């Protein structure tokens, strides 16, 4: 395994360009734990700062799917550890000592096998609050588009919502195994008519430190409103759904849909930056009854309840697309349901020229930020970048730190209950959000252009790894 990173100070940015791929996360072994009761002097379970953090990036998303055309993009990945000021704002005492942030590859050198994944790894004092972001860009032809993907914490369960009907629309599920063991990954697909029978029992085995690229059309042929439940056994994985649309000879865009929050009766979605067309996809994974959903729009002035979103019915085991009639602006959504659901919103921008080429972004519902969240934003010059913060019924106060090179500024923001706040990021290459409570969600909206054709991306911010549980261990008799 090569190491193309280097030791950096807290909040420094590690950037690698061109086809990047990454190695594996260390998978802990099994130990025997002893209860602390009746053991004088044995320490209690406590939370300690993480000493190693691993995030997985998809690499070249549009390469390596059997039966689909390869589309190579310019890929750049940035990784950064949380600055000490952000950790303190979240109530965490910054660690002392040295640390290192690396972008690791399964190949040799900075340019590696084009179908390999990428792993960002931080150790020591730079592990708490690690974030990494991948930028994929293709210009000049019908495959043009901008994708900004947060590299994810591996897990055994993920909901991917994206894709749709239309000529030449292709969706690929990219699953990365950063670990040292082979992992089996299964796919369950939900659609407009209910669970997709063609996907039943479909699974793949992914070797250590490798990835699999699966055509969603092969799992659910012709499905107009898919959602995919990805589950892993034998380890943890990171998954994204790469959605690209060419309508005839018109480029309609590309984006990665990253995991949405697990199904729940209340969800909040932040980062909906509307210019024209927008919609919400709701997923009801329960197969025993329909879900009755209320969608509330969260604005800078507070909540708004469009009548057509007051009672949306989602059949059992099915998905429903709901048009959003919203004026241009920044919004969040609160989704309330009598059954657990999950969701993601879609927004599009199109050129005013006759060909109306454009780009789109998927924005998933996310969990509230707990402690620290952030994004590294490499190679996004000539773009408008804004941080969109939305809160549910509790609201919350956050501290936003914005870094551009060596310059930093701090912005305290109070997000009122059921509302949205916007922070201009300028040309920032890193942004951090710290909180000690509340129910605030956040996403970065990126808007640019390629020869007059809009480019748009949304980067949801999720809680970064800062602490872990320390469990007392004692040797037991053989």
Short mmCIF file of C-alpha atoms in Angstrom, two decimals:
data_model
loop_
_atom_site.label_atom_id
_atom_site.label_comp_id
_atom_site.label_asym_id
_atom_site.label_seq_id
_atom_site.Cartn_x
_atom_site.Cartn_y
_atom_site.Cartn_z
CA UNK A 1 0.00 0.00 0.00
CA UNK A 2 1.39 3.41 -0.90
CA UNK A 3 1.11 6.47 1.25
CA UNK A 4 0.72 9.70 -0.62
CA UNK A 5 -0.07 11.86 2.41
CA UNK A 6 2.25 13.52 4.88
CA UNK A 7 2.27 14.76 8.46
CA UNK A 8 0.30 17.98 8.76
CA UNK A 9 -0.79 20.40 11.43
CA UNK A 10 -4.38 20.32 12.67
CA UNK A 11 -6.71 21.82 10.02
CA UNK A 12 -4.13 21.57 7.23
CA UNK A 13 -5.47 20.30 3.92
CA UNK A 14 -4.10 17.20 2.19
CA UNK A 15 -4.88 17.24 -1.53
CA UNK A 16 -4.20 14.59 -4.14
CA UNK A 17 -5.17 14.98 -7.79
CA UNK A 18 -5.99 12.62 -10.69
CA UNK A 19 -7.25 9.01 -10.42
CA UNK A 20 -7.02 8.38 -6.70
CA UNK A 21 -7.65 5.19 -4.80
CA UNK A 22 -7.30 4.10 -1.23
CA UNK A 23 -6.47 1.17 0.92
CA UNK A 24 -8.03 -0.39 3.97
CA UNK A 25 -9.28 0.37 7.42
CA UNK A 26 -8.06 -1.69 10.31
CA UNK A 27 -10.77 -4.03 11.57
CA UNK A 28 -10.57 -4.62 15.33
CA UNK A 29 -10.43 -8.17 16.56
CA UNK A 30 -12.57 -9.83 19.21
CA UNK A 31 -11.71 -9.40 22.89
CA UNK A 32 -13.27 -10.68 26.10
CA UNK A 33 -14.70 -7.97 28.30
CA UNK A 34 -15.10 -8.21 32.05
CA UNK A 35 -17.89 -6.43 33.95
CA UNK A 36 -16.68 -3.69 36.28
CA UNK A 37 -18.97 -4.67 39.16
CA UNK A 38 -17.26 -6.03 42.23
CA UNK A 39 -13.86 -5.18 40.75
CA UNK A 40 -12.24 -2.61 42.99
CA UNK A 41 -10.24 -0.06 41.04
CA UNK A 42 -11.40 -1.23 37.62
CA UNK A 43 -12.16 1.89 35.49
CA UNK A 44 -15.67 2.53 34.22
CA UNK A 45 -16.68 2.80 30.56
CA UNK A 46 -15.71 6.27 29.31
CA UNK A 47 -15.36 8.27 26.11
CA UNK A 48 -11.85 9.00 24.84
CA UNK A 49 -10.52 10.82 21.79
CA UNK A 50 -10.10 8.60 18.75
CA UNK A 51 -6.52 7.75 17.87
CA UNK A 52 -7.25 6.63 14.32
CA UNK A 53 -10.02 7.64 11.90
CA UNK A 54 -10.75 6.18 8.46
CA UNK A 55 -13.04 7.54 5.73
CA UNK A 56 -13.67 5.87 2.35
CA UNK A 57 -13.98 7.79 -0.93
CA UNK A 58 -15.46 6.25 -4.12
CA UNK A 59 -12.61 7.18 -6.51
CA UNK A 60 -13.53 7.21 -10.21
CA UNK A 61 -17.26 6.53 -9.84
CA UNK A 62 -18.02 6.15 -13.53
CA UNK A 63 -15.44 3.44 -14.23
CA UNK A 64 -15.64 -0.32 -13.81
CA UNK A 65 -19.34 -1.24 -14.15
CA UNK A 66 -19.92 -4.26 -16.39
CA UNK A 67 -21.95 -3.37 -19.47
CA UNK A 68 -21.81 0.41 -18.93
CA UNK A 69 -19.69 2.99 -20.73
CA UNK A 70 -16.74 4.33 -18.75
CA UNK A 71 -16.60 8.09 -18.16
CA UNK A 72 -13.35 9.36 -16.70
CA UNK A 73 -13.37 12.52 -14.63
CA UNK A 74 -10.75 14.75 -13.07
CA UNK A 75 -10.72 13.56 -9.45
CA UNK A 76 -9.33 15.54 -6.55
CA UNK A 77 -9.59 14.62 -2.89
CA UNK A 78 -8.98 16.82 0.12
CA UNK A 79 -8.69 15.63 3.72
CA UNK A 80 -8.42 17.69 6.88
CA UNK A 81 -8.47 17.23 10.63
CA UNK A 82 -10.59 19.51 12.81
CA UNK A 83 -8.80 22.61 14.13
CA UNK A 84 -8.33 22.94 17.86
CA UNK A 85 -10.74 25.90 18.03
CA UNK A 86 -13.53 23.82 16.51
CA UNK A 87 -12.97 20.97 18.96
CA UNK A 88 -13.07 23.41 21.88
CA UNK A 89 -16.30 24.95 20.54
CA UNK A 90 -17.82 21.45 20.65
CA UNK A 91 -16.71 20.98 24.26
CA UNK A 92 -13.74 18.74 23.40
CA UNK A 93 -10.24 19.32 24.77
CA UNK A 94 -7.87 19.17 21.75
CA UNK A 95 -5.30 16.36 21.89
CA UNK A 96 -1.60 17.03 22.32
CA UNK A 97 1.27 15.55 20.37
CA UNK A 98 1.91 14.63 16.76
CA UNK A 99 -0.42 13.23 14.13
CA UNK A 100 -0.65 12.45 10.45
CA UNK A 101 -3.27 12.63 7.70
CA UNK A 102 -2.76 10.34 4.71
CA UNK A 103 -4.53 9.58 1.47
CA UNK A 104 -3.76 5.92 0.94
CA UNK A 105 -3.84 3.98 -2.29
CA UNK A 106 -3.96 0.38 -3.34
CA UNK A 107 -1.66 1.22 -6.26
CA UNK A 108 1.77 2.80 -6.44
CA UNK A 109 2.27 6.53 -6.37
CA UNK A 110 -0.25 9.37 -6.55
CA UNK A 111 -1.80 8.09 -9.80
CA UNK A 112 -3.11 4.59 -9.22
CA UNK A 113 -5.33 1.92 -10.76
CA UNK A 114 -8.32 3.87 -12.05
CA UNK A 115 -10.95 1.55 -10.60
CA UNK A 116 -9.48 1.49 -7.09
CA UNK A 117 -11.04 3.31 -4.11
CA UNK A 118 -9.43 5.95 -1.89
CA UNK A 119 -9.09 5.98 1.89
CA UNK A 120 -8.35 9.00 4.06
CA UNK A 121 -6.67 8.01 7.30
CA UNK A 122 -5.69 10.17 10.27
CA UNK A 123 -3.73 9.08 13.33
CA UNK A 124 -2.66 10.55 16.64
CA UNK A 125 -3.56 14.15 17.40
CA UNK A 126 -5.05 14.65 13.93
CA UNK A 127 -7.58 11.80 14.14
CA UNK A 128 -10.39 13.62 16.02
CA UNK A 129 -12.71 15.34 13.56
CA UNK A 130 -11.27 13.96 10.31
CA UNK A 131 -13.20 14.89 7.16
CA UNK A 132 -12.48 14.19 3.50
CA UNK A 133 -14.21 15.21 0.28
CA UNK A 134 -13.87 14.02 -3.30
CA UNK A 135 -14.43 16.31 -6.31
CA UNK A 136 -15.20 14.70 -9.70
CA UNK A 137 -15.39 17.01 -12.69
CA UNK A 138 -15.91 16.39 -16.42
CA UNK A 139 -16.14 19.21 -18.92
CA UNK A 140 -16.65 19.90 -22.60
CA UNK A 141 -19.12 17.23 -23.78
CA UNK A 142 -22.41 15.50 -22.96
CA UNK A 143 -20.85 13.80 -19.92
CA UNK A 144 -20.09 17.13 -18.29
CA UNK A 145 -20.92 17.70 -14.65
CA UNK A 146 -19.62 18.38 -11.16
CA UNK A 147 -19.82 15.90 -8.28
CA UNK A 148 -18.68 16.78 -4.75
CA UNK A 149 -18.87 13.70 -2.52
CA UNK A 150 -18.18 13.55 1.21
CA UNK A 151 -16.02 10.52 1.97
CA UNK A 152 -17.99 8.39 4.39
CA UNK A 153 -17.55 6.52 7.63
CA UNK A 154 -17.89 2.83 6.76
CA UNK A 155 -20.99 1.09 8.12
CA UNK A 156 -22.95 -2.13 7.69
CA UNK A 157 -26.18 -0.41 6.65
CA UNK A 158 -26.88 2.41 4.16
CA UNK A 159 -29.88 3.87 2.33
CA UNK A 160 -29.14 5.30 -1.13
CA UNK A 161 -31.88 7.33 -2.82
CA UNK A 162 -31.44 8.54 -6.39
CA UNK A 163 -31.83 7.84 -10.06
CA UNK A 164 -34.91 7.97 -12.20
CA UNK A 165 -36.45 7.57 -15.64
CA UNK A 166 -35.24 9.12 -18.85
CA UNK A 167 -33.24 8.23 -21.95
CA UNK A 168 -29.60 7.41 -21.30
CA UNK A 169 -29.92 7.76 -17.53
CA UNK A 170 -27.51 5.37 -15.81
CA UNK A 171 -27.12 4.69 -12.11
CA UNK A 172 -24.22 2.84 -10.53
CA UNK A 173 -23.87 1.70 -6.92
CA UNK A 174 -20.24 2.10 -5.83
CA UNK A 175 -19.39 0.09 -2.69
CA UNK A 176 -15.95 0.36 -1.09
CA UNK A 177 -14.51 -2.18 1.35
CA UNK A 178 -11.70 -0.42 3.25
CA UNK A 179 -11.09 -3.36 5.58
CA UNK A 180 -8.74 -6.31 5.71
CA UNK A 181 -11.47 -8.94 5.27
CA UNK A 182 -13.75 -9.79 2.37
CA UNK A 183 -17.27 -8.40 2.84
CA UNK A 184 -20.56 -9.63 1.38
CA UNK A 185 -22.94 -6.84 0.36
CA UNK A 186 -26.64 -7.35 -0.36
CA UNK A 187 -29.01 -4.96 -2.17
CA UNK A 188 -32.72 -4.47 -1.64
CA UNK A 189 -34.40 -2.07 -4.07
CA UNK A 190 -37.65 -0.23 -3.44
CA UNK A 191 -39.58 1.42 -6.25
CA UNK A 192 -42.78 3.17 -7.14
CA UNK A 193 -44.69 -0.12 -7.20
CA UNK A 194 -43.11 -1.60 -4.07
CA UNK A 195 -40.07 -3.84 -3.47
CA UNK A 196 -38.36 -4.75 -6.74
CA UNK A 197 -38.47 -8.53 -7.05
CA UNK A 198 -35.63 -8.62 -9.57
CA UNK A 199 -33.23 -7.40 -6.87
CA UNK A 200 -34.17 -10.07 -4.29
CA UNK A 201 -31.15 -12.03 -3.17
CA UNK A 202 -28.68 -10.00 -5.22
CA UNK A 203 -25.33 -9.69 -3.51
CA UNK A 204 -21.64 -9.28 -4.26
CA UNK A 205 -18.46 -10.21 -2.43
CA UNK A 206 -15.90 -7.43 -2.21
CA UNK A 207 -12.27 -8.36 -1.51
CA UNK A 208 -10.23 -6.44 1.07
CA UNK A 209 -9.28 -2.87 0.09
CA UNK A 210 -11.27 -3.02 -3.13
CA UNK A 211 -14.62 -1.83 -4.43
CA UNK A 212 -17.53 -3.09 -6.51
CA UNK A 213 -19.50 -1.06 -9.09
CA UNK A 214 -22.99 -2.44 -9.73
CA UNK A 215 -25.46 -1.20 -12.34
CA UNK A 216 -28.74 -0.23 -10.67
CA UNK A 217 -30.51 -0.90 -13.99
CA UNK A 218 -29.36 -4.52 -13.70
CA UNK A 219 -30.95 -4.77 -10.25
CA UNK A 220 -34.15 -2.85 -11.06
CA UNK A 221 -34.64 -2.52 -14.84
CA UNK A 222 -36.69 0.52 -15.79
CA UNK A 223 -37.53 1.55 -12.22
CA UNK A 224 -38.53 5.27 -12.32
CA UNK A 225 -38.00 6.09 -8.61
CA UNK A 226 -35.47 3.74 -7.01
CA UNK A 227 -34.10 3.59 -3.50
CA UNK A 228 -31.48 1.02 -2.49
CA UNK A 229 -30.90 -0.52 0.94
CA UNK A 230 -27.27 -1.70 1.16
CA UNK A 231 -26.35 -4.14 3.94
CA UNK A 232 -22.96 -5.69 4.63
CA UNK A 233 -21.95 -8.83 6.49
CA UNK A 234 -18.43 -9.69 7.54
CA UNK A 235 -17.33 -6.06 7.79
CA UNK A 236 -18.30 -2.49 7.00
CA UNK A 237 -18.41 -0.60 3.70
CA UNK A 238 -18.92 2.87 2.28
CA UNK A 239 -21.50 3.25 -0.52
CA UNK A 240 -22.71 5.94 -2.93
CA UNK A 241 -25.16 5.94 -5.84
CA UNK A 242 -23.71 7.64 -8.93
CA UNK A 243 -26.54 9.04 -11.09
CA UNK A 244 -25.86 10.42 -14.59
CA UNK A 245 -28.44 11.63 -17.10
CA UNK A 246 -28.08 12.43 -20.78
CA UNK A 247 -31.44 13.27 -22.35
CA UNK A 248 -30.95 12.49 -26.03
CA UNK A 249 -28.00 14.74 -26.89
CA UNK A 250 -28.58 17.03 -23.89
CA UNK A 251 -26.39 16.73 -20.80
CA UNK A 252 -28.71 16.88 -17.78
CA UNK A 253 -26.00 16.31 -15.18
CA UNK A 254 -24.46 13.93 -12.70
CA UNK A 255 -24.31 13.54 -8.92
CA UNK A 256 -23.49 11.06 -6.17
CA UNK A 257 -26.33 10.34 -3.78
CA UNK A 258 -24.75 9.55 -0.42
CA UNK A 259 -26.40 7.64 2.44
CA UNK A 260 -29.58 9.12 3.88
CA UNK A 261 -30.54 8.95 7.54
CA UNK A 262 -32.04 5.66 8.65
CA UNK A 263 -35.85 5.43 8.43
CA UNK A 264 -37.57 7.36 11.23
CA UNK A 265 -40.87 9.06 11.94
CA UNK A 266 -39.17 12.48 11.98
CA UNK A 267 -36.38 13.59 9.67
CA UNK A 268 -34.78 16.90 8.69
CA UNK A 269 -33.16 17.62 5.35
CA UNK A 270 -30.75 20.57 4.97
CA UNK A 271 -29.09 21.99 1.86
CA UNK A 272 -31.92 22.37 -0.65
CA UNK A 273 -30.64 25.22 -2.87
CA UNK A 274 -33.46 25.76 -5.36
CA UNK A 275 -33.10 27.54 -8.71
CA UNK A 276 -35.94 25.95 -10.70
CA UNK A 277 -37.12 22.34 -10.54
CA UNK A 278 -37.04 20.43 -7.23
CA UNK A 279 -38.69 17.31 -5.82
CA UNK A 280 -38.62 15.04 -2.77
CA UNK A 281 -38.40 11.25 -2.87
CA UNK A 282 -39.94 9.46 0.10
CA UNK A 283 -39.22 5.81 0.92
CA UNK A 284 -41.51 3.67 3.06
CA UNK A 285 -39.61 0.43 3.77
CA UNK A 286 -42.44 -0.98 5.88
CA UNK A 287 -44.34 -3.59 3.88
CA UNK A 288 -47.36 -3.81 6.23
CA UNK A 289 -49.00 -0.43 5.68
CA UNK A 290 -48.83 2.91 3.92
CA UNK A 291 -47.10 5.91 5.48
CA UNK A 292 -48.91 9.21 5.90
CA UNK A 293 -46.27 11.95 5.61
CA UNK A 294 -46.34 15.67 6.29
CA UNK A 295 -43.59 17.76 4.65
CA UNK A 296 -42.87 21.15 6.21
CA UNK A 297 -40.67 23.68 4.42
CA UNK A 298 -38.03 25.37 6.60
CA UNK A 299 -37.17 28.93 5.53
CA UNK A 300 -35.18 31.83 6.94
CA UNK A 301 -38.46 33.20 8.33
CA UNK A 302 -39.50 29.90 9.90
CA UNK A 303 -41.69 27.01 8.84
CA UNK A 304 -44.13 27.05 5.94
CA UNK A 305 -46.78 24.41 5.26
CA UNK A 306 -47.79 24.13 1.58
CA UNK A 307 -51.25 22.51 1.44
CA UNK A 308 -50.16 19.92 -1.11
CA UNK A 309 -47.45 18.68 1.29
CA UNK A 310 -49.71 18.36 4.33
CA UNK A 311 -50.69 14.73 3.71
CA UNK A 312 -48.57 12.66 1.30
CA UNK A 313 -49.31 8.94 1.14
CA UNK A 314 -46.50 6.47 0.46
CA UNK A 315 -47.62 2.87 -0.25
CA UNK A 316 -46.07 0.01 1.76
CA UNK A 317 -42.59 -0.94 0.60
CA UNK A 318 -42.66 1.79 -2.04
CA UNK A 319 -41.26 5.17 -3.05
CA UNK A 320 -43.08 8.37 -3.99
CA UNK A 321 -41.74 11.45 -5.75
CA UNK A 322 -43.31 14.71 -4.59
CA UNK A 323 -42.85 17.91 -6.64
CA UNK A 324 -41.71 20.93 -4.61
CA UNK A 325 -43.19 24.23 -5.83
CA UNK A 326 -40.57 26.53 -4.29
CA UNK A 327 -39.26 29.92 -5.35
CA UNK A 328 -35.51 30.28 -5.86
CA UNK A 329 -33.73 30.20 -2.52
CA UNK A 330 -32.32 28.08 0.30
CA UNK A 331 -34.54 25.68 2.21
CA UNK A 332 -34.67 22.76 4.56
CA UNK A 333 -37.44 20.19 4.93
CA UNK A 334 -38.93 18.53 7.99
CA UNK A 335 -40.53 15.15 7.25
CA UNK A 336 -43.05 13.82 9.80
CA UNK A 337 -44.69 10.43 9.33
CA UNK A 338 -46.80 7.89 11.16
CA UNK A 339 -44.38 5.17 10.00
CA UNK A 340 -40.58 5.26 9.66
CA UNK A 341 -39.51 6.69 6.30
CA UNK A 342 -36.33 8.01 4.75
CA UNK A 343 -35.88 10.61 2.05
CA UNK A 344 -33.74 12.67 -0.31
CA UNK A 345 -34.45 15.79 -2.37
CA UNK A 346 -33.45 16.52 -5.96
CA UNK A 347 -32.80 19.95 -7.47
CA UNK A 348 -31.77 20.94 -10.98
CA UNK A 349 -30.26 23.94 -12.75
CA UNK A 350 -30.40 24.35 -16.53
CA UNK A 351 -28.84 26.78 -18.99
CA UNK A 352 -31.02 29.43 -20.62
CA UNK A 353 -29.67 28.53 -24.07
CA UNK A 354 -31.72 26.52 -26.56
CA UNK A 355 -30.08 23.19 -25.62
CA UNK A 356 -30.88 23.72 -21.89
CA UNK A 357 -27.97 21.60 -20.69
CA UNK A 358 -27.57 21.53 -16.93
CA UNK A 359 -26.67 19.71 -13.77
CA UNK A 360 -28.47 18.39 -10.69
CA UNK A 361 -27.87 17.49 -7.05
CA UNK A 362 -29.28 14.93 -4.61
CA UNK A 363 -29.59 16.02 -0.96
CA UNK A 364 -30.39 13.31 1.63
CA UNK A 365 -32.00 13.71 5.03
CA UNK A 366 -29.29 13.50 7.68
CA UNK A 367 -28.96 13.04 11.41
CA UNK A 368 -28.42 16.05 13.66
CA UNK A 369 -24.80 17.10 14.12
CA UNK A 370 -23.36 15.93 17.42
CA UNK A 371 -20.11 17.73 18.24
CA UNK A 372 -18.20 18.40 15.01
CA UNK A 373 -18.91 18.17 11.29
CA UNK A 374 -17.13 19.64 8.30
CA UNK A 375 -15.98 19.42 4.73
CA UNK A 376 -12.75 19.88 2.81
CA UNK A 377 -13.50 21.64 -0.49
CA UNK A 378 -10.60 21.11 -2.90
CA UNK A 379 -10.38 22.56 -6.42
CA UNK A 380 -13.68 24.46 -6.36
CA UNK A 381 -12.47 27.85 -7.59
CA UNK A 382 -14.91 29.93 -9.66
CA UNK A 383 -17.82 28.50 -7.67
CA UNK A 384 -20.34 29.98 -5.25
CA UNK A 385 -20.21 28.14 -1.95
CA UNK A 386 -22.78 28.53 0.81
CA UNK A 387 -23.38 26.66 4.05
CA UNK A 388 -27.07 25.88 4.54
CA UNK A 389 -28.12 25.10 8.13
CA UNK A 390 -31.58 23.78 9.00
CA UNK A 391 -33.01 22.87 12.40
CA UNK A 392 -35.98 20.85 13.56
CA UNK A 393 -38.20 21.65 16.51
CA UNK A 394 -35.33 22.28 18.95
CA UNK A 395 -33.20 24.69 16.94
CA UNK A 396 -29.60 25.20 18.02
CA UNK A 397 -26.52 27.41 18.13
CA UNK A 398 -23.40 26.46 16.17
CA UNK A 399 -19.97 27.93 15.60
CA UNK A 400 -18.89 27.92 11.97
CA UNK A 401 -15.18 28.14 11.17
CA UNK A 402 -14.30 28.99 7.58
CA UNK A 403 -10.73 28.48 6.30
CA UNK A 404 -9.30 29.78 3.03
CA UNK A 405 -5.65 28.83 2.83
CA UNK A 406 -4.12 30.15 6.05
CA UNK A 407 -6.92 32.66 6.66
CA UNK A 408 -9.69 31.74 9.09
CA UNK A 409 -12.86 33.39 10.29
CA UNK A 410 -15.42 32.27 12.85
CA UNK A 411 -19.15 32.90 12.53
CA UNK A 412 -21.55 32.11 15.40
CA UNK A 413 -24.99 31.14 14.04
CA UNK A 414 -28.25 30.59 15.88
CA UNK A 415 -30.68 28.48 13.90
CA UNK A 416 -34.19 29.01 15.18
CA UNK A 417 -36.53 26.02 15.51
CA UNK A 418 -37.99 24.89 12.18
CA UNK A 419 -35.91 27.34 10.15
CA UNK A 420 -32.94 27.65 7.79
CA UNK A 421 -29.86 29.89 8.00
CA UNK A 422 -27.28 30.59 5.27
CA UNK A 423 -23.57 31.42 5.63
CA UNK A 424 -21.53 32.64 2.64
CA UNK A 425 -18.31 30.62 2.41
CA UNK A 426 -16.58 32.66 -0.29
CA UNK A 427 -13.63 30.69 -1.71
CA UNK A 428 -13.19 28.56 1.39
CA UNK A 429 -11.34 25.25 1.08
CA UNK A 430 -12.48 24.00 4.52
CA UNK A 431 -15.55 24.59 6.65
CA UNK A 432 -16.37 23.34 10.15
CA UNK A 433 -19.51 23.31 12.26
CA UNK A 434 -19.31 22.79 16.02
CA UNK A 435 -22.24 22.42 18.41
CA UNK A 436 -22.92 21.28 21.96
CA UNK A 437 -26.57 20.41 21.44
CA UNK A 438 -29.73 21.12 19.48
CA UNK A 439 -30.89 19.45 16.28
CA UNK A 440 -29.07 21.31 13.51
CA UNK A 441 -28.27 19.74 10.13
CA UNK A 442 -25.94 21.24 7.53
CA UNK A 443 -24.88 20.98 3.90
CA UNK A 444 -22.62 22.95 1.58
CA UNK A 445 -24.15 24.13 -1.71
CA UNK A 446 -21.70 24.52 -4.60
CA UNK A 447 -22.75 26.32 -7.78
CA UNK A 448 -20.56 27.04 -10.80
CA UNK A 449 -20.53 26.84 -14.59
CA UNK A 450 -18.68 25.14 -17.45
CA UNK A 451 -18.79 27.24 -20.63
CA UNK A 452 -22.15 28.66 -19.57
CA UNK A 453 -23.61 25.31 -18.50
CA UNK A 454 -24.56 25.25 -14.80
CA UNK A 455 -22.70 22.99 -12.41
CA UNK A 456 -24.22 22.24 -9.03
CA UNK A 457 -23.43 19.97 -6.10
CA UNK A 458 -24.56 19.50 -2.51
CA UNK A 459 -22.29 18.23 0.28
CA UNK A 460 -24.20 17.03 3.37
CA UNK A 461 -22.22 17.36 6.60
CA UNK A 462 -22.38 14.49 9.05
CA UNK A 463 -20.87 14.11 12.50
CA UNK A 464 -17.12 13.50 12.26
CA UNK A 465 -15.34 10.87 14.40
CA UNK A 466 -14.08 12.60 17.55
CA UNK A 467 -14.49 10.21 20.47
CA UNK A 468 -15.00 6.51 21.01
CA UNK A 469 -15.97 4.33 23.95
CA UNK A 470 -13.21 3.01 26.18
CA UNK A 471 -14.32 -0.27 27.74
CA UNK A 472 -12.47 -1.79 30.72
CA UNK A 473 -10.79 -5.09 29.85
CA UNK A 474 -9.24 -7.63 32.19
CA UNK A 475 -7.70 -10.97 31.56
CA UNK A 476 -9.91 -13.91 32.53
CA UNK A 477 -8.89 -17.40 33.44
CA UNK A 478 -8.23 -19.91 30.67
#
